[in-house]
Amino acid sequence: MKSVLRCNRLRPCMSRLGSIKSTKTLTLKDDSTGKEWKFPVLSGTVGPDVIDVRKLYAQADLFTYDPGYTSTGSCESAITYIDGDKGILLHRGYPIEQLASQSDYLEVCYLLLNGELPNAQQKAEFNKDIMSHTMVHEKIREFLSGFRRDSHPMAIMVGVVGALSAFYGAHVDIRNKEHRKLVAHRLIAKLPTIAAWAYKYSLGEPFMYPRNDLTFSENFLYMMFGTPCAEYKVNPVLARATDRLMILHADHEQNASTSTVRMAGSSGANPYASIAAGIASLWGPAHGGANEAVLTMLKEIGSLEKIPEFVARAKNKNDHTRLMGFGHRVYKNYDPRAKIMAQSCHEVLGVLGLHNDLLPLAIELERISLSDPYFKEKKLYPNVDFYSGIVLNAIGIPTNMYTVLFAISRCVGWIAHWNESLESPEFKISRPRQLYIGSAQRDFVPVDKRK
């Protein structure tokens, strides 16, 4: 069946979503029969219009086919907006550059959860409330002992966060706004503790309990690197770099892990289980493990003299060499987070007086990507993962903890989207369709009669 899509202007009217105006329709035509169907075209605040195909199957007996959801809007959201062509990232309307340079992580958490920046009193109360939930149940110490010492920390995160439903989820009513607020605060507060304990467990060192007199980022570094036998003073430069990194990873619209949380939550699943599902999705190397891959690549290159050869191999389509940390599924311009991360990288290494053999390699690769016609044509610009691995390495975070820190940072984004989906008047269980290509109906053949 051939089809023709045609747009028609209409008078503005409200769609049944309530907050999105339909100003156009789009006509789908079956060229074999001449039959036509009209579908509303919805306009958001900014960004591309969206064809509302919710009635497509009922009216035309058709599904849409979009593997990877590259052209599909699965929901309406007021949390984060990305313009990949222009390199724009907004949280509740605020540019990421302003938030990373002028705000702090917990203030960004408040913004993502509540839609507006807090005043001074709200900020103080929110910070105090979050820090009051940093302790975890003592039985979690015993739960951790069930893992092998060499377990990947992301495996521990998936297991322990999912198990929080057994400690804190028995009486959670996801329809109750105050219950959801308590869940949000608990998860934001407890994930750094669980992560730090997972790291300490792998080393065989004593667990460090949280200190609520420290800031969010300072407390995480204290639990990671402090010991009972000596006073640990958190370096403010490292704390600020950690805080900035968390801001840059706090949310990123409808990515794989966020969509996983939304989909798991659509069944009414326990929120801790839904967040654990997001952590599992993030664990994949195509999603949360890219910064570790950048470090591996830079170590493989080894020296500035070897960069031209490596770049040539990356350009060769018959070579399997990949240039990690360049390009992005969404951004077709310079990732705005990458610029901030590069600045943070120079600050950390400069203030600490550290020499990092990988930084000159990263700078030279970035220079090539911004000047080489091949990279411009392919729109392969540095992304946030390109410099974050060097920053984490300078802070002292081991490579197998990189994705864990990503999960701590992204937790608030997952919760904000989970909460938003539950409050939507369109809330329903997610049930994607498929293009079935298997066998048609056939009759069962007894085993003694099969060829």
Protein backbone atom coordinates (compact mmCIF):
# COMPACT_ATOMS: atom_id res chain seq x y z
CA MET A 1 0.00 0.00 0.00
CA LYS A 2 1.35 3.40 -0.95
CA SER A 3 0.43 6.42 1.10
CA VAL A 4 0.57 10.18 0.89
CA LEU A 5 0.89 12.49 3.89
CA ARG A 6 -0.55 15.95 3.59
CA CYS A 7 -0.73 18.73 6.21
CA ASN A 8 -3.75 21.01 6.62
CA ARG A 9 -4.02 24.08 8.85
CA LEU A 10 -6.89 24.19 11.32
CA ARG A 11 -8.06 26.66 13.90
CA PRO A 12 -6.18 26.11 17.18
CA CYS A 13 -7.92 23.67 19.49
CA MET A 14 -6.97 21.74 22.62
CA SER A 15 -6.06 18.09 22.23
CA ARG A 16 -7.35 15.60 24.78
CA LEU A 17 -3.93 15.68 26.46
CA GLY A 18 -5.08 19.01 27.80
CA SER A 19 -1.78 20.89 27.55
CA ILE A 20 -0.84 20.49 23.89
CA LYS A 21 -2.55 22.53 21.17
CA SER A 22 -3.42 20.94 17.83
CA THR A 23 -3.05 23.55 15.10
CA LYS A 24 -2.77 21.26 12.06
CA THR A 25 -3.87 17.92 10.73
CA LEU A 26 -1.97 15.45 8.60
CA THR A 27 -3.70 13.29 5.99
CA LEU A 28 -2.68 9.70 5.34
CA LYS A 29 -3.85 8.38 1.97
CA ASP A 30 -3.95 4.76 0.77
CA ASP A 31 -3.00 5.08 -2.90
CA SER A 32 -4.45 1.66 -3.72
CA THR A 33 -7.97 2.53 -2.50
CA GLY A 34 -7.97 6.32 -2.33
CA LYS A 35 -9.13 6.17 1.30
CA GLU A 36 -7.87 8.97 3.54
CA TRP A 37 -7.50 9.46 7.30
CA LYS A 38 -6.80 12.70 9.15
CA PHE A 39 -4.64 12.84 12.25
CA PRO A 40 -3.97 15.79 14.57
CA VAL A 41 -0.52 17.40 14.56
CA LEU A 42 0.46 18.50 18.06
CA SER A 43 2.85 21.36 18.85
CA GLY A 44 4.92 21.56 22.01
CA THR A 45 6.61 24.64 23.47
CA VAL A 46 9.60 24.18 21.15
CA GLY A 47 10.85 21.42 18.90
CA PRO A 48 9.35 19.39 16.03
CA ASP A 49 5.59 18.91 15.77
CA VAL A 50 4.22 15.45 16.56
CA ILE A 51 1.67 13.42 14.59
CA ASP A 52 -0.92 12.00 16.96
CA VAL A 53 -1.35 8.42 15.67
CA ARG A 54 -3.18 7.01 18.68
CA LYS A 55 -6.25 6.27 16.55
CA LEU A 56 -4.29 4.94 13.58
CA TYR A 57 -4.94 1.26 14.31
CA ALA A 58 -8.61 1.79 15.11
CA GLN A 59 -9.23 3.84 11.97
CA ALA A 60 -6.83 2.39 9.38
CA ASP A 61 -5.92 -1.06 10.78
CA LEU A 62 -2.24 -0.05 10.60
CA PHE A 63 0.70 0.24 13.01
CA THR A 64 3.73 2.50 12.67
CA TYR A 65 7.18 0.87 12.40
CA ASP A 66 10.06 2.68 14.09
CA PRO A 67 12.85 0.45 15.51
CA GLY A 68 14.75 2.26 18.24
CA TYR A 69 12.01 4.93 18.43
CA THR A 70 14.09 7.34 16.35
CA SER A 71 11.00 9.26 15.17
CA THR A 72 8.48 8.39 17.88
CA GLY A 73 7.36 10.52 20.81
CA SER A 74 6.29 8.12 23.54
CA CYS A 75 4.99 10.74 25.95
CA GLU A 76 4.58 14.42 26.67
CA SER A 77 7.08 15.87 29.15
CA ALA A 78 7.90 19.24 30.69
CA ILE A 79 11.22 18.21 32.25
CA THR A 80 14.04 18.34 29.69
CA TYR A 81 14.38 19.62 26.13
CA ILE A 82 17.21 18.83 23.71
CA ASP A 83 17.88 20.40 20.33
CA GLY A 84 20.60 18.15 18.99
CA ASP A 85 21.20 20.18 15.83
CA LYS A 86 21.88 23.36 17.77
CA GLY A 87 23.55 21.72 20.79
CA ILE A 88 20.93 22.92 23.28
CA LEU A 89 20.04 21.18 26.56
CA LEU A 90 17.43 22.74 28.86
CA HIS A 91 16.20 21.51 32.26
CA ARG A 92 12.78 23.05 32.95
CA GLY A 93 13.80 25.78 30.52
CA TYR A 94 17.19 26.58 32.09
CA PRO A 95 20.31 26.05 29.91
CA ILE A 96 22.66 23.37 31.22
CA GLU A 97 25.58 25.82 30.97
CA GLN A 98 23.94 28.14 33.52
CA LEU A 99 22.98 25.33 35.88
CA ALA A 100 26.45 23.77 35.80
CA SER A 101 28.21 27.07 36.46
CA GLN A 102 25.81 28.73 38.92
CA SER A 103 23.81 25.98 40.65
CA ASP A 104 24.56 22.81 42.63
CA TYR A 105 23.36 19.24 42.22
CA LEU A 106 20.67 19.23 44.92
CA GLU A 107 19.25 22.51 43.62
CA VAL A 108 19.02 20.92 40.16
CA CYS A 109 17.30 17.93 41.79
CA TYR A 110 14.71 20.28 43.29
CA LEU A 111 14.24 21.93 39.89
CA LEU A 112 13.72 18.63 38.05
CA LEU A 113 11.30 17.31 40.66
CA ASN A 114 9.27 20.49 41.22
CA GLY A 115 9.53 22.46 37.98
CA GLU A 116 10.92 25.65 39.49
CA LEU A 117 14.09 26.73 41.27
CA PRO A 118 13.71 26.90 45.06
CA ASN A 119 13.87 30.07 47.12
CA ALA A 120 16.40 30.20 49.96
CA GLN A 121 14.08 28.59 52.52
CA GLN A 122 12.91 25.86 50.15
CA LYS A 123 16.50 25.10 49.18
CA ALA A 124 17.61 24.77 52.80
CA GLU A 125 14.65 22.55 53.71
CA PHE A 126 15.15 20.33 50.66
CA ASN A 127 18.87 19.90 51.32
CA LYS A 128 18.19 19.04 54.97
CA ASP A 129 15.49 16.54 54.05
CA ILE A 130 17.66 14.77 51.47
CA MET A 131 20.62 14.51 53.82
CA SER A 132 18.37 13.13 56.58
CA HIS A 133 17.73 10.05 54.40
CA THR A 134 21.34 9.13 53.60
CA MET A 135 21.45 6.22 56.07
CA VAL A 136 20.44 2.78 54.81
CA HIS A 137 18.94 -0.12 56.76
CA GLU A 138 21.58 -2.05 58.70
CA LYS A 139 20.42 -5.31 57.12
CA ILE A 140 21.79 -4.00 53.80
CA ARG A 141 25.28 -4.54 55.26
CA GLU A 142 24.43 -8.24 55.51
CA PHE A 143 22.80 -8.20 52.07
CA LEU A 144 26.03 -6.90 50.53
CA SER A 145 27.98 -9.77 52.05
CA GLY A 146 26.11 -12.15 49.78
CA PHE A 147 27.91 -10.77 46.72
CA ARG A 148 31.34 -11.90 45.60
CA ARG A 149 34.10 -9.43 46.39
CA ASP A 150 34.88 -9.08 42.69
CA SER A 151 31.26 -8.41 41.68
CA HIS A 152 30.81 -5.51 39.29
CA PRO A 153 29.45 -2.58 41.33
CA MET A 154 26.62 -2.09 38.81
CA ALA A 155 25.47 -5.66 39.53
CA ILE A 156 25.39 -4.76 43.22
CA MET A 157 23.52 -1.53 42.47
CA VAL A 158 20.83 -3.37 40.49
CA GLY A 159 20.37 -5.93 43.24
CA VAL A 160 20.47 -3.64 46.26
CA VAL A 161 18.32 -0.85 44.80
CA GLY A 162 15.72 -3.41 43.72
CA ALA A 163 15.86 -4.87 47.24
CA LEU A 164 15.06 -1.47 48.77
CA SER A 165 11.44 -2.31 48.01
CA ALA A 166 11.73 -4.99 50.71
CA PHE A 167 13.02 -2.44 53.24
CA TYR A 168 11.05 0.69 52.34
CA GLY A 169 8.41 -0.25 49.79
CA ALA A 170 5.84 -2.32 51.67
CA HIS A 171 3.39 0.51 52.23
CA VAL A 172 4.18 2.77 49.26
CA ASP A 173 1.06 3.96 47.44
CA ILE A 174 2.26 5.32 44.10
CA ARG A 175 -1.02 7.25 43.72
CA ASN A 176 -0.18 9.24 46.85
CA LYS A 177 1.86 12.35 46.05
CA GLU A 178 3.48 12.47 49.50
CA HIS A 179 4.49 8.82 49.22
CA ARG A 180 6.12 9.52 45.85
CA LYS A 181 7.94 12.50 47.33
CA LEU A 182 9.32 10.33 50.15
CA VAL A 183 10.45 7.68 47.65
CA ALA A 184 12.19 10.37 45.58
CA HIS A 185 14.07 11.79 48.56
CA ARG A 186 15.07 8.35 49.81
CA LEU A 187 16.45 7.24 46.46
CA ILE A 188 18.43 10.44 45.83
CA ALA A 189 19.90 10.23 49.34
CA LYS A 190 20.61 6.50 49.57
CA LEU A 191 22.14 5.76 46.17
CA PRO A 192 25.49 7.43 47.03
CA THR A 193 25.65 5.40 50.27
CA ILE A 194 24.91 2.13 48.46
CA ALA A 195 27.44 2.98 45.74
CA ALA A 196 30.21 3.87 48.19
CA TRP A 197 29.53 0.74 50.22
CA ALA A 198 29.71 -1.38 47.07
CA TYR A 199 33.16 0.10 46.41
CA LYS A 200 34.33 -0.40 50.00
CA TYR A 201 33.06 -3.99 49.92
CA SER A 202 35.18 -4.73 46.84
CA LEU A 203 38.27 -3.45 48.70
CA GLY A 204 37.51 -5.23 51.94
CA GLU A 205 37.51 -1.90 53.78
CA PRO A 206 35.07 -0.82 56.50
CA PHE A 207 31.90 0.94 55.37
CA MET A 208 31.87 4.66 56.06
CA TYR A 209 28.58 6.00 57.32
CA PRO A 210 27.25 9.23 55.77
CA ARG A 211 27.93 12.58 57.35
CA ASN A 212 25.05 15.00 57.10
CA ASP A 213 27.24 17.99 57.92
CA LEU A 214 28.84 17.67 54.48
CA THR A 215 27.37 18.65 51.14
CA PHE A 216 25.92 15.95 48.90
CA SER A 217 29.07 15.59 46.79
CA GLU A 218 31.44 15.95 49.75
CA ASN A 219 29.58 13.20 51.58
CA PHE A 220 29.89 10.84 48.62
CA LEU A 221 33.65 11.40 48.35
CA TYR A 222 34.00 10.97 52.13
CA MET A 223 32.19 7.61 52.03
CA MET A 224 34.26 6.52 49.03
CA PHE A 225 37.75 7.46 50.24
CA GLY A 226 37.54 7.98 54.00
CA THR A 227 38.64 5.38 56.55
CA PRO A 228 38.02 5.08 60.31
CA CYS A 229 41.75 5.27 61.11
CA ALA A 230 42.49 8.72 59.71
CA GLU A 231 40.66 12.00 59.21
CA TYR A 232 39.65 12.50 55.58
CA LYS A 233 39.32 16.08 54.40
CA VAL A 234 37.39 16.46 51.18
CA ASN A 235 39.17 18.59 48.60
CA PRO A 236 36.70 21.35 47.60
CA VAL A 237 37.97 21.28 43.99
CA LEU A 238 37.17 17.58 43.69
CA ALA A 239 33.82 18.05 45.43
CA ARG A 240 32.87 20.81 42.99
CA ALA A 241 33.99 18.74 40.01
CA THR A 242 31.91 15.79 41.25
CA ASP A 243 28.92 18.06 41.81
CA ARG A 244 29.22 19.53 38.32
CA LEU A 245 29.53 16.07 36.78
CA MET A 246 26.32 15.04 38.57
CA ILE A 247 24.51 18.10 37.23
CA LEU A 248 25.60 17.27 33.67
CA HIS A 249 24.19 13.74 33.99
CA ALA A 250 21.05 14.54 36.01
CA ASP A 251 18.63 14.09 33.09
CA HIS A 252 18.74 13.73 29.34
CA GLU A 253 15.17 13.42 28.11
CA GLN A 254 13.75 10.10 26.78
CA ASN A 255 16.90 7.99 26.64
CA ALA A 256 17.09 4.20 27.00
CA SER A 257 17.24 4.04 30.80
CA THR A 258 14.65 6.78 31.36
CA SER A 259 12.25 5.10 28.95
CA THR A 260 12.91 1.82 30.77
CA VAL A 261 11.92 3.42 34.08
CA ARG A 262 8.79 4.90 32.53
CA MET A 263 7.85 1.58 30.95
CA ALA A 264 8.48 -0.45 34.11
CA GLY A 265 6.57 2.11 36.15
CA SER A 266 3.63 2.02 33.74
CA SER A 267 2.64 -1.39 35.13
CA GLY A 268 2.33 0.11 38.60
CA ALA A 269 5.56 -1.62 39.68
CA ASN A 270 7.22 -0.72 42.94
CA PRO A 271 9.30 2.46 42.37
CA TYR A 272 12.51 0.91 43.70
CA ALA A 273 12.13 -1.93 41.20
CA SER A 274 11.52 0.58 38.40
CA ILE A 275 14.69 2.51 39.26
CA ALA A 276 16.63 -0.77 39.43
CA ALA A 277 15.42 -1.47 35.88
CA GLY A 278 16.81 1.92 34.84
CA ILE A 279 20.17 1.07 36.42
CA ALA A 280 20.23 -2.23 34.50
CA SER A 281 19.59 -0.38 31.24
CA LEU A 282 22.26 2.20 32.03
CA TRP A 283 24.79 -0.58 32.61
CA GLY A 284 24.92 -1.33 28.88
CA PRO A 285 28.11 -0.11 27.16
CA ALA A 286 26.09 1.73 24.51
CA HIS A 287 24.52 3.88 27.23
CA GLY A 288 26.42 4.41 30.47
CA GLY A 289 29.78 2.82 29.80
CA ALA A 290 31.10 5.15 27.10
CA ASN A 291 33.44 7.22 29.31
CA GLU A 292 35.30 4.08 30.37
CA ALA A 293 35.67 3.21 26.67
CA VAL A 294 37.21 6.66 26.02
CA LEU A 295 39.92 6.04 28.61
CA THR A 296 40.64 2.64 27.10
CA MET A 297 40.94 4.24 23.65
CA LEU A 298 43.33 6.98 24.85
CA LYS A 299 45.51 4.41 26.60
CA GLU A 300 45.55 2.34 23.40
CA ILE A 301 46.72 5.37 21.38
CA GLY A 302 49.45 6.02 23.93
CA SER A 303 51.19 9.04 22.38
CA LEU A 304 50.56 12.09 20.21
CA GLU A 305 52.61 10.58 17.39
CA LYS A 306 50.17 7.69 17.04
CA ILE A 307 47.03 9.85 16.74
CA PRO A 308 47.15 10.32 12.90
CA GLU A 309 47.40 6.55 12.40
CA PHE A 310 44.53 5.92 14.83
CA VAL A 311 42.32 8.56 13.19
CA ALA A 312 43.03 7.07 9.75
CA ARG A 313 41.96 3.66 11.01
CA ALA A 314 38.79 5.13 12.48
CA LYS A 315 37.95 6.68 9.10
CA ASN A 316 38.50 3.39 7.27
CA LYS A 317 35.13 1.69 6.96
CA ASN A 318 36.84 -1.68 6.60
CA ASP A 319 38.62 -1.24 9.93
CA HIS A 320 36.79 -1.98 13.19
CA THR A 321 38.52 0.85 15.06
CA ARG A 322 36.02 3.22 16.68
CA LEU A 323 36.60 6.74 17.90
CA MET A 324 34.97 6.67 21.35
CA GLY A 325 33.48 9.81 22.88
CA PHE A 326 32.58 11.34 19.53
CA GLY A 327 29.10 11.66 18.08
CA HIS A 328 25.78 11.18 19.81
CA ARG A 329 22.41 9.68 18.98
CA VAL A 330 20.78 13.07 19.65
CA TYR A 331 23.46 15.75 19.22
CA LYS A 332 24.50 16.66 15.68
CA ASN A 333 26.53 19.54 17.04
CA TYR A 334 28.97 20.02 19.92
CA ASP A 335 27.43 18.45 23.04
CA PRO A 336 27.00 21.45 25.40
CA ARG A 337 27.92 19.22 28.34
CA ALA A 338 31.27 18.37 26.72
CA LYS A 339 32.40 22.02 26.81
CA ILE A 340 31.66 22.22 30.53
CA MET A 341 33.35 18.89 31.21
CA ALA A 342 36.47 20.01 29.32
CA GLN A 343 36.63 23.13 31.48
CA SER A 344 36.20 21.04 34.61
CA CYS A 345 38.96 18.71 33.45
CA HIS A 346 41.46 21.58 33.12
CA GLU A 347 40.40 23.01 36.50
CA VAL A 348 40.84 19.73 38.37
CA LEU A 349 44.22 18.88 36.87
CA GLY A 350 45.45 22.46 37.14
CA VAL A 351 44.47 23.11 40.75
CA LEU A 352 45.71 19.74 41.94
CA GLY A 353 48.92 20.09 39.98
CA LEU A 354 48.39 16.70 38.44
CA HIS A 355 49.96 15.60 35.17
CA ASN A 356 47.76 13.37 33.09
CA ASP A 357 49.31 11.74 30.05
CA LEU A 358 45.88 11.25 28.49
CA LEU A 359 44.80 14.92 28.51
CA PRO A 360 47.13 16.04 25.65
CA LEU A 361 45.80 13.15 23.57
CA ALA A 362 42.22 14.20 24.27
CA ILE A 363 42.94 17.83 23.38
CA GLU A 364 44.58 16.85 20.09
CA LEU A 365 41.73 14.50 19.16
CA GLU A 366 39.25 17.28 19.92
CA ARG A 367 41.23 19.71 17.73
CA ILE A 368 41.19 17.25 14.83
CA SER A 369 37.46 16.59 15.19
CA LEU A 370 36.66 20.31 15.01
CA SER A 371 38.83 20.94 11.93
CA ASP A 372 38.79 17.74 9.89
CA PRO A 373 36.12 17.79 7.11
CA TYR A 374 35.44 14.08 7.68
CA PHE A 375 34.29 14.66 11.26
CA LYS A 376 32.27 17.71 10.28
CA GLU A 377 30.53 15.82 7.50
CA LYS A 378 29.72 12.91 9.83
CA LYS A 379 28.78 15.36 12.64
CA LEU A 380 31.21 13.60 14.98
CA TYR A 381 31.73 16.14 17.74
CA PRO A 382 33.04 15.40 21.26
CA ASN A 383 30.30 14.34 23.68
CA VAL A 384 30.15 14.49 27.49
CA ASP A 385 31.86 11.12 27.85
CA PHE A 386 34.99 12.35 26.07
CA TYR A 387 36.36 14.31 29.03
CA SER A 388 34.38 12.85 31.95
CA GLY A 389 36.59 9.75 32.16
CA ILE A 390 39.71 11.92 32.66
CA VAL A 391 37.93 13.97 35.35
CA LEU A 392 36.79 10.83 37.18
CA ASN A 393 40.27 9.38 36.93
CA ALA A 394 41.74 12.54 38.47
CA ILE A 395 39.20 12.45 41.30
CA GLY A 396 40.26 8.88 42.04
CA ILE A 397 37.10 7.08 40.95
CA PRO A 398 38.02 3.60 39.63
CA THR A 399 36.85 2.79 36.10
CA ASN A 400 34.32 0.16 37.17
CA MET A 401 32.59 2.85 39.26
CA TYR A 402 32.14 5.34 36.39
CA THR A 403 28.70 4.04 35.42
CA VAL A 404 27.73 3.86 39.10
CA LEU A 405 28.37 7.59 39.46
CA PHE A 406 26.28 8.08 36.31
CA ALA A 407 23.43 6.15 38.00
CA ILE A 408 23.66 8.28 41.15
CA SER A 409 23.45 11.41 39.01
CA ARG A 410 20.64 10.21 36.73
CA CYS A 411 18.49 8.88 39.59
CA VAL A 412 16.69 12.20 40.00
CA GLY A 413 15.89 12.34 36.28
CA TRP A 414 14.43 8.84 36.39
CA ILE A 415 12.31 9.74 39.41
CA ALA A 416 11.10 12.99 37.84
CA HIS A 417 9.98 11.14 34.71
CA TRP A 418 8.43 8.30 36.71
CA ASN A 419 6.50 10.84 38.79
CA GLU A 420 5.45 12.81 35.71
CA SER A 421 4.16 9.69 33.96
CA LEU A 422 2.03 8.75 36.98
CA GLU A 423 0.51 12.24 37.10
CA SER A 424 -0.31 12.29 33.39
CA PRO A 425 -4.00 11.98 32.44
CA GLU A 426 -2.76 9.64 29.67
CA PHE A 427 -1.17 7.21 32.14
CA LYS A 428 -1.51 3.63 30.97
CA ILE A 429 0.62 0.52 30.75
CA SER A 430 3.14 0.62 27.91
CA ARG A 431 2.49 -1.97 25.22
CA PRO A 432 4.52 -1.52 22.01
CA ARG A 433 3.37 -3.18 18.79
CA GLN A 434 5.44 -5.22 16.36
CA LEU A 435 5.78 -6.22 12.72
CA TYR A 436 5.37 -10.00 12.96
CA ILE A 437 7.55 -11.92 10.47
CA GLY A 438 7.24 -15.46 11.88
CA SER A 439 5.23 -18.42 10.62
CA ALA A 440 1.55 -18.05 9.85
CA GLN A 441 -0.90 -20.24 11.74
CA ARG A 442 -0.21 -23.96 11.26
CA ASP A 443 -1.35 -27.24 12.80
CA PHE A 444 0.58 -29.24 15.35
CA VAL A 445 2.23 -32.44 14.01
CA PRO A 446 2.82 -35.39 16.38
CA VAL A 447 6.51 -36.16 16.87
CA ASP A 448 6.32 -39.56 15.10
CA LYS A 449 4.98 -37.92 11.94
CA ARG A 450 7.51 -35.08 11.69
CA LYS A 451 10.17 -35.22 8.99
